[in-house]
Amino acid sequence: MSKTVIKTDVALVGAGIMSATLGALLRQLQPDWSISLFEQLDAAAAESSDPWNNAGTGHSALCELNYTPKTADGGVNIDKALNINEQFQVSRQFWAHAVDNGILGDPSEFINPIPHVAFTHGVDGHDYLRKRYDSLATQTLFEGMEFIDDPAEFTARLPLMSAGRDFGEKVALNWFDEGTDVDFGALTQQLINYVAQGADIYFGHSVTNLSKQSDGSWIVKVRNGRTGDKLTVHAKFVFVGAGGGALHLLQKSGIKEAKGFGGFPVSGEFFRCTNPDLVAEHQAKVYGQAAVGAPPMSVPHLDTRVINHKPGLLFGPYAGWSPKFLKSGKITDLPFSIKPGNLLPMVSIAPKEFGLLKYLISELAAGPADRVKTLSEFVPRALGADWELITAGQRVQVIRKTGVGGQLEFGTAVVASADGTMAGLLGASPGASTAVPAMLSVLEQCFPTEYAGWSSKLGAIIPSFGQKLNGNRDLYRQVWDWTNKSLQLTGRDASGVEAGALAPATAG
């Protein structure tokens, strides 16, 4: 068994969308820095970024009802929706720049236009969607959204969901034509290929330990899973983008910012349609409302997917549970993550989240007929024979210490050391869709001096850098038209004017 010592400026742990995005940004901003990437599996994007392990929704809050909760006075809070949409616009701009500059290839390999639709039924649901529409449609980022409650129009747009439906019960839709389906696996692979042109990529290599040195650098212990050979990596900066595996590594690092964090694993299962005739009858991503007590990531949705240029259809998720933090993880992942610093926060969650536990138990007890019944709310004539159950990605929900207890969080959290030598990412949705702003946050927190000097390059890559698009209609239209053209999305801008083009300067 041999040992090798290597030195690098940046060590990236994990070959998913986050590490791929950070590596690509650094290659643009600081091409003289050395980068080494370590992935325990034998391919990029084989865990959460794999297209069958996530719904592929370009999460922009166009259809996801958990981002527009009801308020106590009966209104709708749209703050989170605006924030997430702003973040997705940043990701779109980076991807468009990457296509324009040869970093990414054919955009149809990873992003395709598909309507995003919010769906409710019943009087309460109808009223809620009406209020949601009234609140969002006047916002710059949501111009073009439609409110639909006419059964004939519903049938024309969603024939699969219409067939056999009793329209005696009110239905309502918030419809946005210019949503997207994103294959984050293909996107990640293309970005990794770009990063690899100026970096060392190690597949089949597991990071086993992280230890900080007196000069602020890190010793990263790595093991080759095929040969057993060991690497000792001296890195000035470490990013832990290992999905569910990030918590363990952050705990091993000993950074105080990671203390108190816990994780609760939730797996998901989806129905995948096996009947091509049904696939052809549905061309939209349609999101409904989560069951009472269910986590936001469990919002039911009937999704058109485009993977390898082939359309598909998914419905779910159905919650599952495993103590593993990754699909390729170990059953000891959860118990080994419990430390003295996070024990109380994790124990305190159970009574607070009784509804979630009750929901998970009911989901685990559900049989095939129960799953088809849930599907029938979207597809009234659903037949189990037309659908196969697949296991999707494993997600670890963040438990953050608050006082002596803890709080379960359903978002994406950046954890960075105070000295900026290490950062990691915890959490789930919207995750991949907001990878670019998340990695910009990492750069800003960890490289404050360099970040100020990078501002001109970032402005060339992301024309709206440092600005909000909502409320700035002229800039929004320019950015939207340019990204539509570069990403070859065959839509029009929010005003219905034929998409033009914005030609931002090429970043160095």
CSV table of N, CA and C in Angstrom, one decimal, residues 7 15 21 29 36 45 85 89 99 130 188 206 223 227 239 266 279 297-298 335 341-342 347 363 370 391 403 419 421:
chain,number,residue,atom,x,y,z
A,7,LYS,N,0.1,18.7,-3.0
A,7,LYS,CA,-0.3,20.0,-2.5
A,7,LYS,C,-1.2,20.6,-3.5
A,15,ALA,N,-18.2,15.2,-6.2
A,15,ALA,CA,-18.3,15.6,-7.6
A,15,ALA,C,-19.8,15.8,-8.0
A,21,THR,N,-19.8,23.5,-9.7
A,21,THR,CA,-20.0,24.9,-9.9
A,21,THR,C,-18.9,25.8,-9.3
A,29,LEU,N,-12.3,32.8,-12.3
A,29,LEU,CA,-11.9,33.9,-11.5
A,29,LEU,C,-10.4,33.9,-11.1
A,36,SER,N,-7.9,20.3,-6.7
A,36,SER,CA,-8.0,18.9,-6.7
A,36,SER,C,-9.4,18.5,-6.2
A,45,ALA,N,-21.7,13.2,-10.4
A,45,ALA,CA,-23.2,13.3,-10.3
A,45,ALA,C,-23.9,12.0,-10.1
A,85,ASN,N,-36.5,32.9,-6.7
A,85,ASN,CA,-36.5,33.2,-8.1
A,85,ASN,C,-35.3,34.1,-8.5
A,89,GLN,N,-32.3,33.0,-11.2
A,89,GLN,CA,-31.9,33.9,-12.3
A,89,GLN,C,-30.4,34.0,-12.4
A,99,VAL,N,-22.3,28.6,-21.7
A,99,VAL,CA,-22.6,28.2,-23.1
A,99,VAL,C,-21.9,29.2,-24.1
A,130,ARG,N,-55.9,31.8,-6.2
A,130,ARG,CA,-56.3,33.1,-6.7
A,130,ARG,C,-55.5,34.2,-5.9
A,188,THR,N,-23.7,18.8,-14.4
A,188,THR,CA,-22.6,18.6,-13.5
A,188,THR,C,-21.4,17.9,-14.3
A,206,SER,N,-12.0,8.3,-1.3
A,206,SER,CA,-12.8,8.7,-0.2
A,206,SER,C,-12.0,9.6,0.7
A,223,ARG,N,-8.3,8.0,0.7
A,223,ARG,CA,-8.1,6.6,0.4
A,223,ARG,C,-8.6,6.2,-0.9
A,227,THR,N,-7.5,0.4,-4.7
A,227,THR,CA,-6.2,-0.1,-4.4
A,227,THR,C,-5.9,-0.1,-2.9
A,239,PHE,N,-13.5,22.7,0.3
A,239,PHE,CA,-14.9,22.8,0.2
A,239,PHE,C,-15.5,21.4,0.3
A,266,VAL,N,-34.0,11.6,5.0
A,266,VAL,CA,-35.3,11.2,4.4
A,266,VAL,C,-35.0,10.8,3.0
A,279,VAL,N,-47.1,9.5,-21.3
A,279,VAL,CA,-46.0,10.5,-21.3
A,279,VAL,C,-46.3,11.6,-22.3
A,297,MET,N,-40.3,19.1,1.2
A,297,MET,CA,-39.7,18.4,0.1
A,297,MET,C,-40.7,17.3,-0.4
A,298,SER,N,-41.8,17.1,0.4
A,298,SER,CA,-42.7,16.0,0.0
A,298,SER,C,-43.9,16.5,-0.8
A,335,PRO,N,-26.5,7.1,13.4
A,335,PRO,CA,-26.0,7.0,14.8
A,335,PRO,C,-24.6,7.6,14.9
A,341,GLY,N,-22.4,17.6,21.1
A,341,GLY,CA,-22.8,18.9,20.8
A,341,GLY,C,-24.1,19.0,20.1
A,342,ASN,N,-24.6,17.9,19.4
A,342,ASN,CA,-25.9,18.0,18.7
A,342,ASN,C,-26.9,17.0,19.3
A,347,VAL,N,-32.6,15.4,19.9
A,347,VAL,CA,-33.6,14.8,20.7
A,347,VAL,C,-34.8,15.8,20.8
A,363,GLU,N,-46.5,7.0,5.6
A,363,GLU,CA,-45.9,6.7,4.3
A,363,GLU,C,-45.2,5.4,4.2
A,370,ASP,N,-52.3,2.3,-2.1
A,370,ASP,CA,-52.3,3.6,-1.5
A,370,ASP,C,-51.5,4.6,-2.3
A,391,THR,N,-36.5,4.3,-6.5
A,391,THR,CA,-35.9,5.0,-5.3
A,391,THR,C,-35.1,6.2,-5.8
A,403,GLY,N,-30.5,27.7,21.0
A,403,GLY,CA,-30.5,27.7,22.4
A,403,GLY,C,-30.0,26.3,22.9
A,419,ASP,N,-12.2,31.7,9.6
A,419,ASP,CA,-11.0,32.1,8.9
A,419,ASP,C,-11.1,31.9,7.4
A,421,THR,N,-11.1,29.2,5.6
A,421,THR,CA,-10.3,28.1,5.0
A,421,THR,C,-11.1,26.9,4.7
